[in-house]
Amino acid sequence: MGCLNSKSTTEKTSNPKREDATHQAKKGGAAAGKAAERKPAASNEPTAAERKDGKATPEDFLLSFLEGAEHFLGSLPDTDATKHVIAMTFMNACAEVTRTRFRMKFDAVEELCGRLTERLPLLRGSVAKIEERNTDEGFSRLLSAWAANNTACVKRIPAEAGQAVLDALYTRYTVSKPVTFEDILRLQFRWISANRAALEVFTKFAEGSDVLTPEQLAKFIRETQRADDVTDRQVTEKYKYRFGGGVHRYNFASYCGSVLTNNMVDPARTSDVWQDMTQSFTHYSIGCARVESEEDLKRVLSESVRAYVLALRRSANGTVCSGSCPLQHIIDGVKKSGFALNTYPIVLTLSPHVAVPLALQEEAARLLTEGLGPLLAKGLMFEGAAITDPKFSPGALRKRVLVASAQGALKPFVGFMVADMHKDGLGVRVTDVVEGTPAAKSGVLKDDWLTHIKGEAIRNKQHLRDVLATLHVGEEVLVKRENLDELTVVVGGAVDPQDRTVAPALSSIVFFRLTRAAADRKPWDTTVVDAAALPRAKLNRAELASHFAYTAIDGEADGAAPGDLGYASIAGIQFIDTDSSERCLSWSRGRFCDNGRCGYVLKTNLGDKQFPELNVDVLCGPRAVGCAALTSATTKIYGNGTARVSGTRLIFSGFDEASLAIAELTFEASGEEHVFVAAFKPTLARSGYRALPCLVKGEERATPKRVHGVYLFVR
């Protein structure tokens, strides 16, 4: 496409129709020439599909929608001045999408737009006002979706392609027949205009005008949206690069009422990983979910889940499965798409509540080892690492799979071989150091002269062997070298092949050890806590900074133990294994939207710090139900804090960083009640007029999820 960067070349190569018209004019006279010139504006010929190379040109792209846009925008029930502003924002988006999609210079795009709008007066009048890089976000998204689903650049696209365009815009209309760009625009504007509350907010802040000035926009952002730190330059950038150089009622309502552009849940914390990912694993809560079916696997691979809990069993045909999902399918899914959008480690957790025969353990270990290969991370208990090891963090183990399971007994292991000196009492000489062992990791080198261990002089090789036999896995030991510093060796472990409590093959690939032992816990130990014991467990975040805890919570019986999720959150339990009930899925969705939805969220140590009361006024429901008024609501907080409802206001108080709010909002439209569920951390709520993301009740298990926006005012 390099040729398109030249204005003169563009004129020569991108307008074959004009040359054809000129040729016909010479043959048939001026009248015939004019008729031929008019033909391209009313026809799709020749389309990209009909060309020999099959490639669309910028002219094809623009001709596929400009006429429809002119007709629709000209028919809007607004003043001429407003129409010109709308047309200007549309043409800015049009120029920017064309420039970036076809890699053209702005001057060439401007010239092309001017030429193709010669008989389109509304759009033609806006061409002189377009500026490079100015774009209306709503129009830009629409044009990009149109281009992606109309590669042939025709004026009428199939129903399936039209539906894909609407879905990309979060417009919940259904089309069943071929549509034009004008049809899409009409549906989009109808969708935007359904939010009367957002249009009223525009009228209020426009102070009787048809457009918002940059000064009025700045006042709205700073005083109403409470973005006090926004500079004048940032306001100008938003005015140009969000609204396309003009704020009118439609792009304001589109921007202000959409979860894509005005999410109540802070996008700075949900769109990108912002936390330190190099801290110890124990400092993070990890998104957990059970994988017991193919549907579960599809869901966890597309969401913020990093720990897959597997209930191993053998199916009727002899296949190793988790529930009804073959283990091999899980392995293949992890390899294919587990790290496509999220590179942080995945933990395959073998449920401690399911008894697995040794033979099945052996086969599962073989499948994991052969299927994952180098993706499997070696457990730190084999290397003798401490909790401060840089490798013991999510950031250090990107694109790796970790296994959490029960583990058989381990024998203490250091990893060096020694020889006696010429007489007792002088220590020993290191003859070899095995790579990847605790000794190598601590800095012991071949030919080192070791004189002391644990503060005691080494008499000979046998004495050293006797001392090592008394050590425990994970214990730190000081070893002194002659004329050199002391080294700290963390004792590692080696699988005992004689131990049959757990299959040795499975024990050898464990990264996190699941155990019910309450004493002598190592950094990789994960204490299994029954959900019923959570209120009495006396666990806290400070204690769980040095090891892990795991608990399984079933949410199907909603009233059985409603506080379990809250207790687990307050305690700082890292692995909270939840089932696929609506209650648990909503809780998990809200809890792990933080930190860029990567599935790892740092546990804060804010102590008793609480946040100010949060008031949320529900203005109207999602556009999918005609932005109907709220008829009833229920709220609940998991963790510290209280929630209550007063009319159309949701009130949250006494919450902290670990608290999670779930609200069920009911709206009535056309005589039917529609219930939507929102799950969010109150600490992530932004002030002002916002859109709260929610799902239709009963659709938590759906993949992909259809997100709706409830329009509200937060103070």
XYZ file of C-alpha atoms in Angstrom:
715
model
C 0.000 0.000 0.000
C 3.016 2.288 -0.117
C 1.818 3.858 -3.367
C -1.156 5.338 -1.546
C 1.143 7.655 0.380
C 1.519 9.859 -2.672
C -1.260 12.262 -3.545
C -0.532 12.151 -7.247
C -0.326 8.372 -7.267
C -3.635 8.146 -5.421
C -5.301 10.219 -8.098
C -3.940 7.915 -10.781
C -4.529 4.527 -9.200
C -7.566 4.836 -6.986
C -10.033 6.285 -9.507
C -10.360 3.955 -12.499
C -14.027 4.903 -12.798
C -13.167 8.520 -13.614
C -10.821 7.397 -16.403
C -13.553 5.121 -17.749
C -16.043 7.985 -17.661
C -13.621 10.219 -19.576
C -13.168 7.543 -22.222
C -16.932 7.210 -22.669
C -17.309 10.986 -22.885
C -14.859 11.074 -25.764
C -16.775 8.346 -27.557
C -20.344 9.399 -26.906
C -20.234 13.113 -26.188
C -20.528 15.244 -23.077
C -23.963 13.940 -22.107
C -22.822 10.353 -22.192
C -19.753 11.299 -20.168
C -21.861 12.937 -17.456
C -24.128 9.913 -17.277
C -21.122 7.674 -16.864
C -19.746 9.927 -14.134
C -23.000 9.660 -12.195
C -23.049 5.879 -12.366
C -20.447 5.108 -9.660
C -22.363 7.046 -7.004
C -25.444 4.861 -7.550
C -23.744 1.502 -8.028
C -21.342 -0.854 -6.320
C -19.534 -1.728 -9.537
C -16.812 -2.755 -9.728
C -16.580 -4.271 -6.251
C -13.446 -5.606 -4.625
C -14.735 -9.125 -5.134
C -15.005 -8.534 -8.894
C -11.451 -7.263 -9.283
C -8.745 -9.661 -10.271
C -6.784 -9.061 -7.073
C -9.916 -9.068 -4.885
C -8.572 -6.204 -2.766
C -10.678 -3.257 -1.692
C -9.421 0.262 -2.283
C -10.039 3.278 -0.050
C -12.533 4.489 -2.643
C -14.459 1.202 -2.464
C -14.584 1.461 1.300
C -15.858 5.041 1.329
C -18.410 4.498 -1.440
C -19.939 1.610 0.521
C -21.360 3.945 3.154
C -21.054 7.676 2.316
C -24.329 7.923 0.433
C -26.232 6.109 3.181
C -24.655 8.298 5.852
C -25.611 11.464 3.945
C -29.218 10.352 3.627
C -29.606 9.301 7.254
C -27.808 12.235 8.891
C -29.767 14.646 6.713
C -33.034 13.121 7.942
C -32.316 13.625 11.655
C -34.870 15.796 13.519
C -32.210 18.303 14.573
C -31.297 21.812 13.529
C -29.068 22.336 10.526
C -26.283 23.546 12.823
C -26.470 20.331 14.851
C -26.510 18.199 11.705
C -23.337 19.907 10.502
C -21.610 19.159 13.825
C -22.722 15.514 13.634
C -21.539 15.306 10.024
C -18.190 16.829 10.982
C -17.620 14.258 13.766
C -18.626 11.493 11.354
C -16.226 12.684 8.651
C -13.393 12.978 11.183
C -13.951 9.340 12.156
C -14.300 8.397 8.494
C -10.988 10.054 7.581
C -9.133 8.546 10.535
C -10.396 4.996 9.963
C -9.548 5.255 6.254
C -6.101 6.705 6.996
C -5.138 3.979 9.453
C -6.808 1.080 7.665
C -5.242 1.816 4.276
C -2.058 3.475 5.589
C -2.599 6.686 3.693
C -1.399 10.204 4.245
C -4.011 12.526 5.649
C -3.822 14.870 2.649
C -4.671 11.988 0.324
C -7.616 10.946 2.498
C -8.878 14.521 2.646
C -8.692 14.868 -1.141
C -10.461 11.540 -1.655
C -13.250 12.410 0.789
C -13.745 15.759 -0.908
C -13.998 14.162 -4.333
C -16.421 11.425 -3.288
C -18.760 13.814 -1.447
C -19.171 16.290 -4.303
C -22.886 15.443 -4.618
C -23.400 14.887 -0.860
C -23.886 18.447 0.448
C -24.063 17.716 4.195
C -20.890 15.636 4.275
C -19.182 17.816 1.682
C -19.586 20.843 3.941
C -17.713 19.023 6.712
C -14.687 17.915 4.709
C -12.952 21.278 5.098
C -13.296 20.999 8.896
C -11.770 17.559 9.389
C -8.438 17.367 11.198
C -5.843 14.630 11.326
C -6.298 12.147 14.190
C -9.582 13.702 15.327
C -12.147 10.949 15.699
C -15.533 10.258 17.196
C -15.157 7.016 19.127
C -18.684 5.770 18.437
C -18.514 6.411 14.690
C -14.974 5.026 14.595
C -16.065 1.767 16.208
C -18.980 1.544 13.785
C -16.813 2.142 10.715
C -14.176 -0.339 11.882
C -16.844 -3.004 12.431
C -18.354 -2.226 9.024
C -14.958 -2.620 7.357
C -14.181 -5.860 9.189
C -17.495 -7.448 8.174
C -17.667 -6.043 4.646
C -14.372 -6.927 3.013
C -15.947 -6.744 -0.453
C -17.022 -3.147 0.284
C -20.575 -3.556 -1.012
C -23.425 -1.286 0.003
C -25.666 -4.068 1.285
C -24.252 -6.816 3.477
C -25.776 -10.169 4.544
C -27.767 -10.406 7.759
C -24.985 -12.351 9.494
C -22.454 -9.617 8.735
C -24.881 -6.912 9.816
C -25.486 -8.730 13.088
C -21.738 -8.922 13.675
C -21.483 -5.149 13.215
C -24.271 -4.550 15.744
C -22.713 -6.984 18.208
C -19.398 -5.136 17.966
C -21.258 -1.973 18.965
C -23.025 -3.699 21.892
C -26.289 -2.853 20.119
C -28.799 -5.527 21.141
C -30.924 -5.560 18.004
C -31.398 -8.565 15.746
C -31.393 -8.365 11.955
C -32.787 -11.117 9.740
C -32.231 -9.694 6.257
C -29.424 -7.916 4.374
C -28.744 -4.396 5.632
C -27.084 -1.222 4.394
C -24.875 1.166 6.307
C -27.868 3.468 6.607
C -29.831 0.666 8.288
C -27.005 0.132 10.771
C -26.809 3.869 11.495
C -30.559 4.031 12.068
C -30.455 1.154 14.556
C -27.431 2.628 16.314
C -29.037 6.056 16.726
C -32.269 4.458 17.926
C -30.229 2.506 20.466
C -28.446 5.650 21.662
C -31.642 7.708 21.853
C -33.347 5.106 24.048
C -31.366 6.450 27.014
C -33.478 9.515 27.704
C -31.705 10.062 31.024
C -28.344 10.567 29.289
C -29.927 12.957 26.782
C -31.394 14.970 29.666
C -27.950 15.188 31.271
C -26.630 16.611 28.000
C -29.420 19.200 27.861
C -28.681 20.212 31.442
C -24.977 20.821 30.886
C -25.310 22.280 27.365
C -27.373 25.110 28.902
C -29.801 25.338 26.004
C -27.249 24.883 23.234
C -27.107 22.046 20.712
C -23.444 21.328 21.431
C -21.138 21.296 24.428
C -18.182 23.652 24.300
C -14.769 22.484 25.538
C -15.290 24.678 28.627
C -18.653 23.053 29.398
C -17.156 19.604 28.872
C -14.312 20.460 31.271
C -16.803 21.619 33.901
C -18.818 18.418 33.532
C -15.740 16.198 33.845
C -14.251 18.007 36.832
C -17.289 18.958 38.888
C -19.766 16.192 38.114
C -17.548 13.247 37.249
C -15.165 14.270 40.050
C -12.045 13.960 37.881
C -10.352 16.882 39.625
C -6.891 16.118 38.283
C -7.886 16.393 34.607
C -5.860 19.092 32.857
C -7.022 21.450 30.107
C -4.887 19.520 27.654
C -6.587 16.254 28.567
C -9.987 17.869 28.096
C -8.931 19.085 24.654
C -7.676 15.612 23.763
C -10.960 14.059 24.858
C -12.883 16.680 22.875
C -10.909 15.867 19.727
C -10.014 12.203 20.052
C -13.139 10.891 21.816
C -15.846 13.154 20.390
C -14.322 14.011 17.016
C -14.096 17.758 17.592
C -17.724 18.329 18.606
C -19.930 17.122 21.473
C -23.570 16.721 20.404
C -26.459 14.940 22.091
C -25.864 11.640 20.314
C -22.152 11.102 20.877
C -22.540 12.408 24.440
C -25.308 9.903 25.216
C -23.377 7.145 23.452
C -20.213 7.883 25.410
C -21.831 8.614 28.765
C -24.257 5.688 28.768
C -21.968 2.891 27.616
C -19.945 0.484 29.730
C -17.349 0.526 26.952
C -16.539 4.208 27.426
C -17.939 5.238 30.821
C -17.726 2.215 33.095
C -18.519 2.804 36.748
C -15.897 0.208 37.681
C -12.563 2.014 37.299
C -11.122 1.079 33.853
C -7.626 2.029 35.022
C -7.763 -1.030 37.276
C -9.777 -3.399 35.117
C -8.324 -2.898 31.642
C -4.616 -3.437 32.361
C -2.437 -5.222 34.907
C -1.352 -2.447 37.265
C -0.188 -4.316 40.374
C 3.327 -5.557 41.143
C 3.430 -9.127 39.825
C 6.863 -9.979 41.247
C 5.772 -10.526 44.845
C 5.502 -13.961 46.425
C 2.575 -16.103 45.276
C 1.240 -16.049 48.819
C 0.425 -12.333 48.500
C -2.217 -12.875 45.799
C -5.788 -14.072 45.640
C -6.055 -16.403 42.659
C -9.141 -16.784 40.487
C -10.413 -20.331 41.013
C -13.090 -22.391 39.232
C -14.070 -26.025 38.868
C -13.716 -27.665 35.486
C -16.149 -30.560 35.334
C -17.506 -30.237 31.783
C -16.577 -28.967 28.333
C -18.705 -25.874 29.013
C -16.729 -25.187 32.191
C -13.467 -25.481 30.264
C -14.648 -23.073 27.574
C -15.709 -20.583 30.231
C -12.542 -20.630 32.340
C -10.316 -20.288 29.283
C -12.109 -17.071 28.330
C -12.365 -15.504 31.794
C -10.117 -14.323 34.621
C -9.551 -17.814 36.033
C -6.008 -19.003 36.724
C -6.636 -22.018 38.983
C -8.603 -24.904 37.458
C -9.898 -27.343 40.084
C -10.097 -30.884 38.711
C -12.115 -33.779 40.137
C -10.298 -36.727 38.553
C -12.200 -39.880 37.685
C -12.127 -42.589 35.058
C -14.984 -42.517 32.571
C -16.884 -45.555 31.325
C -14.596 -45.817 28.302
C -11.444 -45.664 30.450
C -10.549 -42.024 29.773
C -9.119 -39.880 32.580
C -11.618 -37.064 33.117
C -12.454 -34.207 35.431
C -16.176 -34.686 35.809
C -17.216 -35.305 32.205
C -14.365 -33.330 30.612
C -11.390 -35.443 29.449
C -8.113 -34.398 31.049
C -6.493 -34.419 27.606
C -8.992 -31.780 26.430
C -8.048 -29.600 29.389
C -4.359 -29.984 28.567
C -4.995 -29.171 24.901
C -7.114 -26.150 25.851
C -4.406 -24.791 28.130
C -1.742 -25.229 25.454
C -3.860 -23.701 22.696
C -5.534 -20.728 24.376
C -4.650 -20.685 28.064
C -1.970 -18.038 27.533
C -3.333 -16.320 24.418
C -4.660 -13.272 26.283
C -3.188 -13.807 29.739
C 0.395 -14.973 30.221
C 0.331 -15.424 34.001
C 0.648 -19.017 35.277
C -2.219 -21.489 35.341
C -2.605 -23.747 38.386
C -4.112 -27.194 37.806
C -5.471 -28.151 41.222
C -6.422 -31.752 41.946
C -9.369 -31.460 44.310
C -8.454 -32.652 47.817
C -12.092 -33.696 48.316
C -11.911 -36.407 45.655
C -10.129 -39.689 46.443
C -8.098 -40.714 43.397
C -6.673 -44.274 43.117
C -2.902 -44.576 42.704
C -3.209 -46.019 39.202
C -5.321 -43.055 38.123
C -2.816 -40.677 39.726
C -0.015 -42.299 37.747
C -1.915 -41.987 34.472
C -2.918 -38.377 35.157
C 0.714 -37.514 35.954
C 1.816 -39.139 32.702
C -0.747 -37.171 30.679
C 0.297 -33.915 32.322
C 4.006 -34.575 31.877
C 3.768 -35.693 28.261
C 1.083 -33.208 27.250
C 2.512 -30.071 28.845
C 6.227 -30.867 28.621
C 8.327 -27.750 29.251
C 5.235 -25.769 30.277
C 5.234 -27.629 33.605
C 7.059 -25.683 36.301
C 9.334 -27.543 38.709
C 8.261 -27.359 42.342
C 10.380 -25.230 44.640
C 10.457 -27.996 47.231
C 12.817 -29.859 44.887
C 15.127 -26.874 44.439
C 15.172 -25.848 48.072
C 13.946 -22.306 47.483
C 12.758 -19.881 50.133
C 9.651 -17.717 49.918
C 11.854 -14.800 48.878
C 13.019 -16.652 45.762
C 12.396 -14.412 42.713
C 11.033 -17.434 40.851
C 8.236 -17.822 43.402
C 6.001 -15.174 41.815
C 3.421 -14.911 39.006
C 5.638 -12.558 37.040
C 8.538 -15.019 37.002
C 6.454 -17.972 35.827
C 4.635 -16.548 32.827
C 3.251 -19.155 30.436
C 3.918 -21.959 32.897
C 1.561 -24.531 34.382
C 1.756 -25.318 38.096
C 0.273 -28.426 39.699
C -1.396 -28.282 43.115
C -1.968 -31.679 44.694
C -1.339 -33.857 47.683
C 2.257 -35.083 47.772
C 3.977 -38.129 49.166
C 6.855 -38.059 51.637
C 10.041 -36.314 50.520
C 13.566 -37.216 51.566
C 15.933 -34.334 52.423
C 18.160 -33.539 49.475
C 21.017 -31.051 49.039
C 22.699 -32.019 45.782
C 26.482 -32.112 46.210
C 29.021 -34.915 46.596
C 32.074 -34.695 48.828
C 35.305 -36.510 49.622
C 37.240 -36.780 52.893
C 40.369 -34.741 53.480
C 43.634 -36.504 54.370
C 42.629 -36.624 58.056
C 39.534 -36.120 60.236
C 38.664 -32.675 61.543
C 39.627 -30.723 58.441
C 36.210 -30.866 56.781
C 35.393 -32.197 53.324
C 36.054 -31.255 49.692
C 33.199 -30.876 47.183
C 33.757 -33.186 44.216
C 30.598 -32.404 42.247
C 27.505 -30.178 42.364
C 24.359 -31.283 40.551
C 22.793 -28.517 38.467
C 19.372 -27.271 39.578
C 19.733 -28.535 43.144
C 19.661 -26.641 46.470
C 23.469 -26.754 46.650
C 23.900 -25.217 43.200
C 21.235 -22.629 43.946
C 22.975 -21.543 47.148
C 26.350 -21.079 45.447
C 28.271 -24.217 46.444
C 30.972 -24.875 43.838
C 33.066 -27.836 42.843
C 36.363 -28.031 44.818
C 34.976 -25.912 47.675
C 36.422 -26.807 51.085
C 33.525 -27.080 53.562
C 34.528 -26.746 57.212
C 31.305 -26.150 59.190
C 27.595 -26.937 58.985
C 24.994 -25.509 61.379
C 27.863 -23.981 63.349
C 29.466 -27.369 63.960
C 32.877 -28.411 62.563
C 32.650 -31.104 59.899
C 34.843 -34.025 60.944
C 34.503 -36.149 57.804
C 32.120 -37.264 55.067
C 30.219 -39.648 57.347
C 29.710 -36.940 59.923
C 28.326 -34.616 57.246
C 25.996 -37.374 56.039
C 24.695 -37.905 59.584
C 23.980 -34.186 59.992
C 22.185 -33.983 56.646
C 20.000 -36.937 57.630
C 18.545 -34.906 60.510
C 17.470 -32.026 58.295
C 13.950 -31.349 57.022
C 12.731 -30.198 53.631
C 12.624 -26.409 53.537
C 15.008 -25.965 56.466
C 17.687 -23.296 56.106
C 21.232 -24.453 56.947
C 24.437 -22.415 57.237
C 27.477 -23.985 55.546
C 30.924 -22.394 55.928
C 33.700 -22.598 53.351
C 37.391 -22.277 54.237
C 38.473 -18.627 54.036
C 35.120 -17.725 52.497
C 31.690 -16.552 53.609
C 28.947 -18.678 55.020
C 26.345 -19.936 52.581
C 22.674 -20.461 53.332
C 21.419 -23.710 51.849
C 17.675 -24.362 51.810
C 17.211 -28.110 52.052
C 15.282 -29.520 49.118
C 13.404 -32.758 48.780
C 13.504 -35.870 46.644
C 10.492 -38.088 46.056
C 10.613 -41.279 48.117
C 9.747 -44.082 45.665
C 8.819 -46.339 48.574
C 6.036 -44.012 49.736
C 2.694 -45.084 48.256
C 0.336 -42.552 49.823
C 0.578 -40.586 46.583
C 1.862 -41.868 43.251
C 5.566 -40.932 42.941
C 4.987 -39.697 39.378
C 2.402 -37.217 40.658
C 4.510 -36.199 43.667
C 7.380 -35.327 41.337
C 5.385 -32.655 39.433
C 3.727 -30.921 42.406
C 4.314 -27.181 42.787
C 1.814 -26.397 45.577
C 1.353 -29.180 48.133
C -2.190 -29.593 49.461
C -2.144 -30.681 53.093
C -4.288 -30.672 56.214
C -1.278 -30.409 58.519
C -1.394 -27.304 60.671
C 2.242 -27.287 61.813
C 5.650 -26.802 60.188
C 4.197 -25.303 57.017
C 6.512 -24.390 54.154
C 5.968 -21.628 51.576
C 4.548 -24.098 49.038
C 2.219 -25.772 51.546
C -1.487 -25.132 50.985
C -3.643 -25.830 54.022
C -7.054 -27.275 53.159
C -9.765 -25.590 55.239
C -13.360 -26.827 55.257
C -15.907 -24.107 54.474
C -17.860 -24.884 57.637
C -14.742 -24.209 59.722
C -13.993 -20.787 58.203
C -15.579 -18.711 61.008
C -13.467 -20.608 63.571
C -10.278 -21.020 61.537
C -8.736 -17.778 62.855
C -6.883 -17.256 59.597
C -5.724 -13.777 58.679
C -3.770 -12.085 55.924
C -0.634 -11.688 58.015
C -0.470 -15.422 58.739
C -1.187 -16.337 55.125
C 1.707 -14.238 53.883
C 4.047 -17.202 54.466
C 1.958 -20.091 53.107
C -1.310 -20.853 51.292
C -4.832 -21.856 52.183
C -7.510 -23.554 50.100
C -11.235 -23.823 50.701
C -14.135 -25.105 48.606
C -17.476 -23.297 48.706
C -20.721 -24.533 47.182
C -23.205 -21.828 46.332
C -26.185 -23.840 45.133
C -27.799 -23.787 48.583
C -27.795 -20.016 48.798
C -28.997 -19.798 52.378
C -26.836 -22.562 53.820
C -23.678 -20.555 54.498
C -24.099 -17.088 52.984
C -21.052 -15.730 54.769
C -18.509 -18.275 53.551
C -17.306 -16.180 50.618
C -16.997 -13.150 52.868
C -15.105 -15.052 55.574
C -12.687 -16.456 53.007
C -12.074 -13.015 51.486
C -11.451 -11.331 54.828
C -9.044 -14.097 55.886
C -7.007 -13.698 52.699
C -7.370 -17.294 51.514
C -5.572 -17.546 48.182
C -7.479 -20.455 46.612
C -11.250 -20.041 47.033
C -12.690 -22.907 45.006
C -16.262 -22.081 43.993
C -18.816 -24.102 42.064
C -20.710 -22.968 38.975
C -23.741 -21.627 40.834
C -25.013 -18.157 39.921
C -24.025 -16.792 43.324
C -20.433 -17.992 43.121
C -19.953 -17.028 39.480
C -21.204 -13.491 40.177
C -18.872 -13.211 43.152
C -15.886 -14.424 41.134
C -16.693 -12.101 38.213
C -16.769 -9.059 40.485
C -13.774 -10.016 42.612
C -11.336 -10.719 39.789
C -12.194 -7.877 37.427
C -9.451 -5.931 39.232
C -5.818 -5.884 38.057
C -6.676 -6.165 34.393
C -8.737 -9.348 34.886
C -5.505 -11.359 34.962
C -6.756 -13.696 37.708
C -4.204 -12.532 40.299
C -5.145 -9.759 42.746
C -2.803 -8.568 45.476
C -4.185 -8.911 48.980
C -3.937 -5.464 50.525
C -2.931 -4.942 54.136
C -5.048 -1.915 54.943
C -6.091 -3.238 58.325
C -9.262 -1.583 59.583
C -9.258 1.196 57.004
C -12.768 1.818 55.714
C -13.998 3.942 52.860
C -16.676 6.668 52.818
C -20.299 5.723 52.261
C -21.152 5.068 48.625
C -24.529 6.157 47.217
C -25.668 4.881 43.825
C -28.822 6.347 42.242
C -30.206 4.091 39.507
C -31.484 6.383 36.736
C -32.640 3.809 34.199
C -32.165 0.248 33.089
C -30.207 -1.126 30.133
C -31.144 -0.106 26.607
C -32.079 -3.738 25.933
C -35.213 -3.171 28.051
C -35.877 0.312 26.729
C -34.062 2.048 29.604
C -37.023 1.295 31.863
C -37.197 2.640 35.410
C -36.075 0.527 38.375
C -38.958 -1.305 40.066
C -37.074 -3.162 42.821
C -33.566 -4.030 43.968
C -31.698 -6.216 46.436
C -28.069 -5.811 47.484
C -25.524 -7.787 49.465
C -21.921 -7.282 50.522
C -19.499 -10.184 50.895
C -16.861 -9.285 53.443
C -16.904 -6.228 55.670
C -19.622 -3.631 55.229
C -23.370 -3.278 54.880
C -25.695 -2.649 51.942
C -29.271 -1.391 51.806
C -31.809 -0.053 49.326
C -33.790 3.169 49.651
C -36.146 3.658 46.701
C -33.906 3.763 43.629
C -30.761 4.381 45.680
C -28.253 1.686 46.660
C -26.269 2.561 49.780
C -23.004 0.853 50.755
C -21.094 1.618 53.955
C -18.345 0.177 56.158
C -16.654 -1.623 53.275
C -12.935 -2.122 52.624
C -10.664 -3.367 49.822
C -11.742 -6.996 50.313
C -15.483 -6.243 50.139
C -17.586 -7.221 47.149
C -21.090 -5.951 46.372
C -23.716 -7.839 44.399
C -26.922 -6.103 43.336
C -29.984 -7.599 41.660
C -31.874 -4.890 39.776
C -35.388 -5.432 38.409
C -36.850 -3.370 35.558
C -40.285 -3.699 33.978
C -40.717 -3.338 30.222
C -43.766 -4.244 28.121
C -45.409 -5.858 31.120
C -42.461 -8.161 31.829
C -39.907 -8.020 34.620
C -36.231 -8.253 33.703
C -33.611 -8.914 36.386
C -29.966 -7.926 35.949
C -27.079 -8.826 38.255
C -24.145 -6.491 38.918
C -21.034 -7.556 40.858
C -18.324 -5.037 41.745
C -15.937 -3.841 44.406
C -17.322 -0.643 45.975
C -13.759 0.667 46.238
C -13.523 0.676 42.423
C -16.659 2.785 41.866
C -16.162 6.125 40.098
C -18.264 9.186 40.890
C -20.639 10.911 38.495
C -22.913 9.696 35.712
C -21.729 6.189 34.868
C -22.782 2.872 33.351
C -22.692 -0.187 35.604
C -21.900 -3.471 33.788
C -24.364 -6.244 34.540
C -25.655 -9.544 33.180
C -29.152 -10.890 32.766
C -29.897 -13.104 35.756
C -29.342 -16.705 34.747
C -26.673 -15.948 32.130
C -23.570 -16.197 34.342
C -22.668 -19.508 32.717
C -22.993 -18.145 29.174
C -19.914 -17.851 26.939
C -19.371 -15.237 25.694
C -21.316 -13.066 28.105
C -23.611 -10.282 26.899
C -22.838 -7.275 29.076
C -25.504 -4.616 29.624
C -25.158 -1.157 31.138
C -27.383 0.292 33.867
C -27.241 4.094 33.840
C -26.737 5.638 37.260
C -25.342 8.523 39.264
C -22.671 7.759 41.853
C -21.842 10.064 44.726
